[in-house]
Short mmCIF file of C-alpha atoms in Angstrom, two decimals:
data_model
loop_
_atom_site.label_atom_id
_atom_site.label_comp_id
_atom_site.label_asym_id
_atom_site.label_seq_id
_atom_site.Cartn_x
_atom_site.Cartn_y
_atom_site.Cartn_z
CA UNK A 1 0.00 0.00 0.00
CA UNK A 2 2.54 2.52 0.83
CA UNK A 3 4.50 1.56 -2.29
CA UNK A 4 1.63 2.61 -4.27
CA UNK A 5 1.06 5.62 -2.87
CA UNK A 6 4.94 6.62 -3.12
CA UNK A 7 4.42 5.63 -7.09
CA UNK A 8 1.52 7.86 -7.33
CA UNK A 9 2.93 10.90 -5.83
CA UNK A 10 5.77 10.29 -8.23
CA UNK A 11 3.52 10.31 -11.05
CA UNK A 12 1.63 13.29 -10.36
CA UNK A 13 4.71 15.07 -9.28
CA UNK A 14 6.41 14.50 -13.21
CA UNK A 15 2.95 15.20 -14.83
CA UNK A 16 3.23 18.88 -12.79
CA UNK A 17 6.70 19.31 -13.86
CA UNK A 18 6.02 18.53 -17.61
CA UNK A 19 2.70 20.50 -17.61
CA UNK A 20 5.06 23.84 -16.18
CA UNK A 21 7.92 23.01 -19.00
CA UNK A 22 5.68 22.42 -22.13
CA UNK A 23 3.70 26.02 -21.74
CA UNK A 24 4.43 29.29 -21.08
CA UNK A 25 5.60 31.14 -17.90
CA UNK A 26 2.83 33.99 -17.58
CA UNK A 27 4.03 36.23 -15.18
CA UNK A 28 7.82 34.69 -14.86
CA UNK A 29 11.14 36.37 -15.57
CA UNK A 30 12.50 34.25 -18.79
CA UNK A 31 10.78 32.45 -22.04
CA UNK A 32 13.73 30.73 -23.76
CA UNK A 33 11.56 29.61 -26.77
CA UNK A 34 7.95 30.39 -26.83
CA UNK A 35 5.60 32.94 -27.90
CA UNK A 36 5.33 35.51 -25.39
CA UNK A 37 6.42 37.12 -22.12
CA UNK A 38 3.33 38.62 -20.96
CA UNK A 39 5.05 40.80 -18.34
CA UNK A 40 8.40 39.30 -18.02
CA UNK A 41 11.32 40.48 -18.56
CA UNK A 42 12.92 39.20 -21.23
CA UNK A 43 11.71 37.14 -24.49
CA UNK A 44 14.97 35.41 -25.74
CA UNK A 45 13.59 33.93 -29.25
CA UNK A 46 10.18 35.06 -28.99
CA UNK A 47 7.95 37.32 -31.18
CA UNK A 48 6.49 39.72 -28.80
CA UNK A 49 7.52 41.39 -25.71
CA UNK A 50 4.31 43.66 -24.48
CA UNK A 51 5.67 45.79 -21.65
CA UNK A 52 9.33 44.49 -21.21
CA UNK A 53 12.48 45.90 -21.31
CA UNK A 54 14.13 44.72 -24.20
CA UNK A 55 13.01 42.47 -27.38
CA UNK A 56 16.32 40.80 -28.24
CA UNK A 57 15.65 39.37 -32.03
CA UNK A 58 11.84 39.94 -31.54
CA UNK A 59 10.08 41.73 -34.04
CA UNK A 60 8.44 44.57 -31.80
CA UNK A 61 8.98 46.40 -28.31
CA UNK A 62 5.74 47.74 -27.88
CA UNK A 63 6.38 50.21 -25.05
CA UNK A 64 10.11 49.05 -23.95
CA UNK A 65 13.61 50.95 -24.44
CA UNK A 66 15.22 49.50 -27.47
CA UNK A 67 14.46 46.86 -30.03
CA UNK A 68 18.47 45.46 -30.66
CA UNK A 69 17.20 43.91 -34.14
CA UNK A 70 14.05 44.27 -34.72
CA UNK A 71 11.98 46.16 -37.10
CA UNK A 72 10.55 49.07 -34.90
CA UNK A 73 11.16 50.54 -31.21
CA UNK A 74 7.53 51.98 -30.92
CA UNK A 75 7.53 54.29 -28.00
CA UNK A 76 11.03 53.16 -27.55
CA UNK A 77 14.78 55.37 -27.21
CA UNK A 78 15.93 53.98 -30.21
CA UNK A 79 16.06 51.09 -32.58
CA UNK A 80 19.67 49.43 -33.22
CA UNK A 81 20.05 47.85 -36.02
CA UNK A 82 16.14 47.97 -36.97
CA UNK A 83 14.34 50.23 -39.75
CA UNK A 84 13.33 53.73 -38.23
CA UNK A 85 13.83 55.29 -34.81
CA UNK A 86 11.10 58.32 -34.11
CA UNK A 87 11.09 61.67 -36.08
CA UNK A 88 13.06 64.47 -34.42
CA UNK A 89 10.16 67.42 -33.96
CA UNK A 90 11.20 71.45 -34.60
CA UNK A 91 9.18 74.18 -33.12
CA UNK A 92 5.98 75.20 -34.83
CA UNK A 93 5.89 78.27 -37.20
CA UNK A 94 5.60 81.68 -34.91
CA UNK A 95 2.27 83.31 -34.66
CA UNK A 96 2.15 86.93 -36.32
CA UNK A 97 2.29 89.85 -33.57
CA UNK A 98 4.22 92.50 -34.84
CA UNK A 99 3.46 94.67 -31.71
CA UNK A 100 6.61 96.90 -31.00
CA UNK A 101 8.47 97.01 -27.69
CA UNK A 102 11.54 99.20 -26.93
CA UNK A 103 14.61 97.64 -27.55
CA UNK A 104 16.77 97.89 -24.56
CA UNK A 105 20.54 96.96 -25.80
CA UNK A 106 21.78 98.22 -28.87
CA UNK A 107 22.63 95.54 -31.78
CA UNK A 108 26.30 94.92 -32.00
CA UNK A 109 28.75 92.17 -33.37
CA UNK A 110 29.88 90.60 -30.78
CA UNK A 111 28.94 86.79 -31.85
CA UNK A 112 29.58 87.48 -35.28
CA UNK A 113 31.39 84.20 -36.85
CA UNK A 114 30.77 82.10 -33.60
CA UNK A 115 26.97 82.44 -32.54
CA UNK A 116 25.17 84.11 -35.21
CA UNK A 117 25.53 84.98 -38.93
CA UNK A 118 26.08 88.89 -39.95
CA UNK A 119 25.91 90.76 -42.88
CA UNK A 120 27.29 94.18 -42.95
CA UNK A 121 28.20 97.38 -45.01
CA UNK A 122 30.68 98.31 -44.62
CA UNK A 123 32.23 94.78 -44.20
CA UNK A 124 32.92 94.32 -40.25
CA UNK A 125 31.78 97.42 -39.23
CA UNK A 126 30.16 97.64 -35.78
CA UNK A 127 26.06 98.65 -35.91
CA UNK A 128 26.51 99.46 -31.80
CA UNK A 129 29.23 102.37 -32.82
CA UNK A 130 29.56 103.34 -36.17
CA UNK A 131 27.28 106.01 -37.95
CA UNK A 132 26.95 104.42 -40.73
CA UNK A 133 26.55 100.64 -41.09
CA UNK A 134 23.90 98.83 -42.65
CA UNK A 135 23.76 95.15 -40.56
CA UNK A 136 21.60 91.98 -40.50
CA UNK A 137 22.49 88.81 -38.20
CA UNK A 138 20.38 85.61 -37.76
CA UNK A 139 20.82 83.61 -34.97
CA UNK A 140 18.80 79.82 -35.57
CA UNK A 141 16.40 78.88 -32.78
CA UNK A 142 14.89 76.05 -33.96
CA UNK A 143 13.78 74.61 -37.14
CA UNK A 144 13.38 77.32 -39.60
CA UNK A 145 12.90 79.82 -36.57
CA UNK A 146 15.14 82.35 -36.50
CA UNK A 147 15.85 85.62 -34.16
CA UNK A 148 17.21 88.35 -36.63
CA UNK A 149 18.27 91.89 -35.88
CA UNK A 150 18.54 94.61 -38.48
CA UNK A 151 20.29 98.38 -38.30
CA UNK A 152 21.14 100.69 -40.86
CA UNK A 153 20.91 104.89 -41.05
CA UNK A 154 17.44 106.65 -43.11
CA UNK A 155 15.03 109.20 -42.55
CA UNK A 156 12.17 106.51 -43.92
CA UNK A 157 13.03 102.68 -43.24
CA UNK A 158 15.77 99.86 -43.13
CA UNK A 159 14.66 96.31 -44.55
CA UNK A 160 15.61 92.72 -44.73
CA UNK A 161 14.61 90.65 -47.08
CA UNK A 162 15.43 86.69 -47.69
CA UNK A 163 15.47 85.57 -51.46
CA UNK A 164 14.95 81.26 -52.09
CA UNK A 165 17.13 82.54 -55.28
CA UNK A 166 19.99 84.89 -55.91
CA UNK A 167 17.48 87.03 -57.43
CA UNK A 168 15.68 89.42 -55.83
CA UNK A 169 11.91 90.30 -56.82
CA UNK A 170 10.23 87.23 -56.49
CA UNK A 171 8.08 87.64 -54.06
CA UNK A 172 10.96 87.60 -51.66
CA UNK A 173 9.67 87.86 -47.98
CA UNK A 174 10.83 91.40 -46.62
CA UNK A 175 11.42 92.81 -42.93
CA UNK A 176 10.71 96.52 -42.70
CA UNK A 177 11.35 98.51 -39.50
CA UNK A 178 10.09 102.33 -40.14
CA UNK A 179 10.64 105.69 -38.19
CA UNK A 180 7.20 106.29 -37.41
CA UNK A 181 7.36 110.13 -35.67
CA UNK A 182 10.80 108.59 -33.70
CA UNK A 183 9.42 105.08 -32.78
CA UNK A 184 9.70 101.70 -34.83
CA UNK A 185 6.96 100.55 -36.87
CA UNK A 186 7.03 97.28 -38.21
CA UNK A 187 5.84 95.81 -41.43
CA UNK A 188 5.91 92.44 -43.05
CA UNK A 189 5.96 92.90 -46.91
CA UNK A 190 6.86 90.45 -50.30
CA UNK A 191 9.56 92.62 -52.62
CA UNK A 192 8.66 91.87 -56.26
CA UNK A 193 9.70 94.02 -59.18
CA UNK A 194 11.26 96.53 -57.15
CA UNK A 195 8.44 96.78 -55.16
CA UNK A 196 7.17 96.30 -51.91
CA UNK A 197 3.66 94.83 -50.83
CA UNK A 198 2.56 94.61 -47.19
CA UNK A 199 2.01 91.23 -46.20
CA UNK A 200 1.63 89.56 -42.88
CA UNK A 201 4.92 87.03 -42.28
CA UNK A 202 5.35 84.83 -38.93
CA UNK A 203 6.83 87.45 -36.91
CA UNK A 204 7.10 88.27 -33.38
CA UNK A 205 9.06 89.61 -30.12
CA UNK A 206 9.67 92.77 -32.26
CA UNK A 207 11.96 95.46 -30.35
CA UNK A 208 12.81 99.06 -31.56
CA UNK A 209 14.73 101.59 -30.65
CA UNK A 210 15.25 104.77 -32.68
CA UNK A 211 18.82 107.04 -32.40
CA UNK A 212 18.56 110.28 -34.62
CA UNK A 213 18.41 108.29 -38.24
CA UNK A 214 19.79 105.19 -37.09
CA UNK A 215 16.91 102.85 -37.01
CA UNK A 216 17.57 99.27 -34.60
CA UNK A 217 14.85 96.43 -34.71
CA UNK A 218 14.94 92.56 -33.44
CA UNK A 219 12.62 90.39 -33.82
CA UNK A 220 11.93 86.69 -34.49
CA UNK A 221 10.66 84.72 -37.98
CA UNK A 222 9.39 81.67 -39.37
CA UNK A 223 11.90 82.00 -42.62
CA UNK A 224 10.45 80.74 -45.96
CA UNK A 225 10.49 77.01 -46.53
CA UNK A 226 13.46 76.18 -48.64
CA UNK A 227 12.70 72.82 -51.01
CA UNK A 228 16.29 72.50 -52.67
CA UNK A 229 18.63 73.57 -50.41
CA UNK A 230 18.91 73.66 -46.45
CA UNK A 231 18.41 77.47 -45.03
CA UNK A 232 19.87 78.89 -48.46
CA UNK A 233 19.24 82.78 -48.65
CA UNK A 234 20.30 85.63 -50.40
CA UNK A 235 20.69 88.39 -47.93
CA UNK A 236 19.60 91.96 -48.87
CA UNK A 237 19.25 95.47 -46.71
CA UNK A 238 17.33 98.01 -48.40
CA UNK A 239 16.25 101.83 -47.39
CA UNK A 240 13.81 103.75 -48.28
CA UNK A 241 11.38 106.51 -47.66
CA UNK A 242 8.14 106.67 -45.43
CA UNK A 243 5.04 108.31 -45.21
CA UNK A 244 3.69 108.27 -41.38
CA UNK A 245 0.81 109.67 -41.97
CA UNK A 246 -0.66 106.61 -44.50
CA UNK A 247 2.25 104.43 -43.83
CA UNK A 248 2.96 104.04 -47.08
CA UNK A 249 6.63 102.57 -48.19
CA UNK A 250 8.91 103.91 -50.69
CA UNK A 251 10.78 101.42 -53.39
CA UNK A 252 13.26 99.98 -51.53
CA UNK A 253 17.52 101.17 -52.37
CA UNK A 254 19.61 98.23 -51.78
CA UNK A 255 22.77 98.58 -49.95
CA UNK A 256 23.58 95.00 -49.75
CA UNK A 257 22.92 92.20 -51.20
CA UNK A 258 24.63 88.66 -51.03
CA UNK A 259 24.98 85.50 -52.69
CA UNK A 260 23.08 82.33 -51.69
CA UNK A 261 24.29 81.59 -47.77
CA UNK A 262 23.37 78.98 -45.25
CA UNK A 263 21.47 80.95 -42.86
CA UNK A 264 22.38 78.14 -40.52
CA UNK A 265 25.92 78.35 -40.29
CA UNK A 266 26.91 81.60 -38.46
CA UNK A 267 30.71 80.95 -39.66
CA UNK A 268 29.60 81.65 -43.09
CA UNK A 269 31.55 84.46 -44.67
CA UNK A 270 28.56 86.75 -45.94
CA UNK A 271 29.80 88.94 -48.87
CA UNK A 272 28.53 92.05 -50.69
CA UNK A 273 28.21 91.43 -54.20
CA UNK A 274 27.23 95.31 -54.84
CA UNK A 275 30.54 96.07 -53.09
CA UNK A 276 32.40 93.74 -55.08
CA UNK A 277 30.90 94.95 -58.41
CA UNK A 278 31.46 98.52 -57.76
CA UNK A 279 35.08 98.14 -57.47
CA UNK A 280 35.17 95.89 -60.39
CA UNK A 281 33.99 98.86 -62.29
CA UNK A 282 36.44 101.39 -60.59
CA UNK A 283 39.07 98.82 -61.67
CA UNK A 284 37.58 98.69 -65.62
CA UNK A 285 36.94 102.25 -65.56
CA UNK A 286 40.68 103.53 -64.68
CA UNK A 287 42.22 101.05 -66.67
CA UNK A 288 40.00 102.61 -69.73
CA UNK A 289 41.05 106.19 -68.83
CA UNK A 290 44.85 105.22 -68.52
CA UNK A 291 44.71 103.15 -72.27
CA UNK A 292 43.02 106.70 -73.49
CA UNK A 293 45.91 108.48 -71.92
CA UNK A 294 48.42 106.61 -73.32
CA UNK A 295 47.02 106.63 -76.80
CA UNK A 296 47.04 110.36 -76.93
CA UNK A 297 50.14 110.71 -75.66
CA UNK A 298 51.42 108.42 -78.67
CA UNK A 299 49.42 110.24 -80.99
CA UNK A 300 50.93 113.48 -79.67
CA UNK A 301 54.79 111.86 -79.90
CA UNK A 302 54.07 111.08 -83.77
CA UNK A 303 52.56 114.86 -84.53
CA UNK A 304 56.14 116.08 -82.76
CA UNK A 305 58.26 114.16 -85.17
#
């Protein structure tokens, strides 16, 4: 009798034992080769791991850290060797409130080459000091976000404007800041055939500050979007004249203008191509006078002999 009941605990003791090793080990720490790990920690071979750490050659972590091979980390850090880890997001585009505040700190050049981009004419002149210097920097804040600050010398207005091409016109989106009766006044406007059109752009945190004709303004912009190349602008600063009493702008005189930059990069070198073709024109113009000069002179030797 006791023999028997020795084999029978046996027996159900080995039926237990296979019963736990042929299925699956719900709310256990390891399964080596089944289907799931329904809160476990790790699924070594498996397909699935639903709120686990990792998914070693699984196909999805559903809410873990990291799938190390597998096709997707969900609401994960980042997927290994696997097909896409989530989308980096930028800021939205800024909200239009061109409302002016006084502008505390003059402009200056200070992180010129190192924390923002600057355009100047004179090249490297100083907007905080010198009388006349006509200045744009960009500083990126996120995305195409950018905080800009613009200074230049007229009895009207100083502009900005960003061109997609190296030709301005096109519907280029313009920055005006106007002497309005010895306070700012800003405007959003498109430049097209010399021309400029008010038009509301993504623009605020505007500051002004007004110093005899030197006119200072900062603000920040959403910046066109740019389908070919990454932040690529030409740069132009414009004056012109001003009506306070409609507001109406004069045609804008351009004072610089660049070349396509990467608004981006604040090492860029920003050059003046009006600069650059002025003295190229000097330079033809003299070398003109001096062959005329030495052709008379040659005509005059032959009438002496």
């Amino acid at each position: 009798m006791d023999n028997r009941l020795v084999l029978l605990t046996a027996l159900l003791v080995m039926l237990s034992w296979m019963s736990v090793g042929t299925y699956a080990a719900t709310n256990g720490t390891a399964l080596t080769n089944g289907t799931a790990a329904t809160n476990g920690t790790t699924a070594t071979n498996g397909t699935a791991l639903t709120n686990g750490t990792a998914a070693t050659n699984g196909t999805t972590a559903t809410n873990g850290t990291a799938a190390t091979n597998g096709t997707a980390a969900t609401n994960g850090t980042a997927a290994a060797n696997g097909t896409a880890a989530p989308a980096v997001t930028t800021a939205p585009p800024i909200t239009p409130n061109t409302t002016v505040t006084e502008l505390m700190t003059a402009i200056n050049r200070a992180d010129c080459g190192t924390g923002q981009l600057c355009a100047a004419q004179p090249s490297n002149c100083d907007p905080s000091t010198s009388s006349s210097c006509f200045f744009l920097a960009a500083k990126q804040s996120s995305g195409r976000n950018f905080d800009i600050g613009l200074s230049g010398e007229s009895d009207g207005y100083i502009a900005g404007t960003l061109s997609l091409d190296n030709i301005l016109g096109g519907n280029d989106a313009t920055y005006v800041c106007a002497n309005k009766n010895g306070v700012v006044k800003f405007f959003g406007a498109v430049l097209n055939n010399g021309t400029l059109t008010l038009k509301e752009l993504p623009v605020d945190s505007v500051k002004g500050k007004i110093t005899g004709k030197k006119i200072q303004c900062t603000f920040s912009a959403t910046v066109p979007a740019q389908i070919t190349r990454a932040s690529q602008f030409a740069i132009a600063i414009s004056t012109g004249t001003f009506n306070s009493s409609t507001d109406a702008l004069g045609d804008p005189s351009t004072q610089f203008k660049s070349p396509l930059v990467n608004l981006e990069n604040p090492n860029t070198t920003v050059t003046n191509e009006l600069a650059t073709n002025t003295s190229s024109h000097a330079i033809t113009i003299q070398q003109s006078l001096t062959q005329a000069l030495l052709f008379t002179v040659g005509v005059l030797g032959l009438t002496v002999l």
